[in-house]
XYZ file of C-alpha atoms in Angstrom:
35
model
C 0.282 0.334 -0.105
C 0.861 3.178 -0.962
C 0.578 6.627 1.011
C -1.412 7.855 -1.812
C -3.108 5.127 -1.197
C -3.513 5.260 2.379
C -4.525 8.833 2.088
C -7.975 7.854 0.431
C -8.877 4.967 2.163
C -8.393 7.875 5.649
C -10.386 9.975 2.952
C -12.808 7.809 2.745
C -13.859 7.001 6.358
C -13.491 10.187 7.374
C -15.848 11.571 4.910
C -17.999 8.235 4.830
C -18.326 9.406 1.226
C -16.408 8.566 -2.284
C -17.103 11.506 -3.887
C -16.818 14.070 -1.554
C -13.117 12.263 -0.212
C -12.654 11.792 -4.346
C -12.592 16.178 -4.431
C -10.880 16.348 -0.954
C -7.977 13.964 -2.395
C -8.502 15.881 -6.229
C -8.794 12.711 -8.228
C -12.018 11.843 -9.772
C -14.379 8.953 -7.990
C -13.948 6.535 -9.538
C -10.039 6.739 -9.626
C -10.445 6.774 -5.727
C -12.739 3.468 -5.619
C -10.462 1.330 -8.321
C -7.717 2.151 -5.668
């Protein structure tokens, strides 16, 4: 697991929403959910 992937997991856990987490990580929702 990379640092970036860990940041994605933490963002999803914090926001409980893939779309919002993706916005906060500056990536698209499909990119985030594929990780």
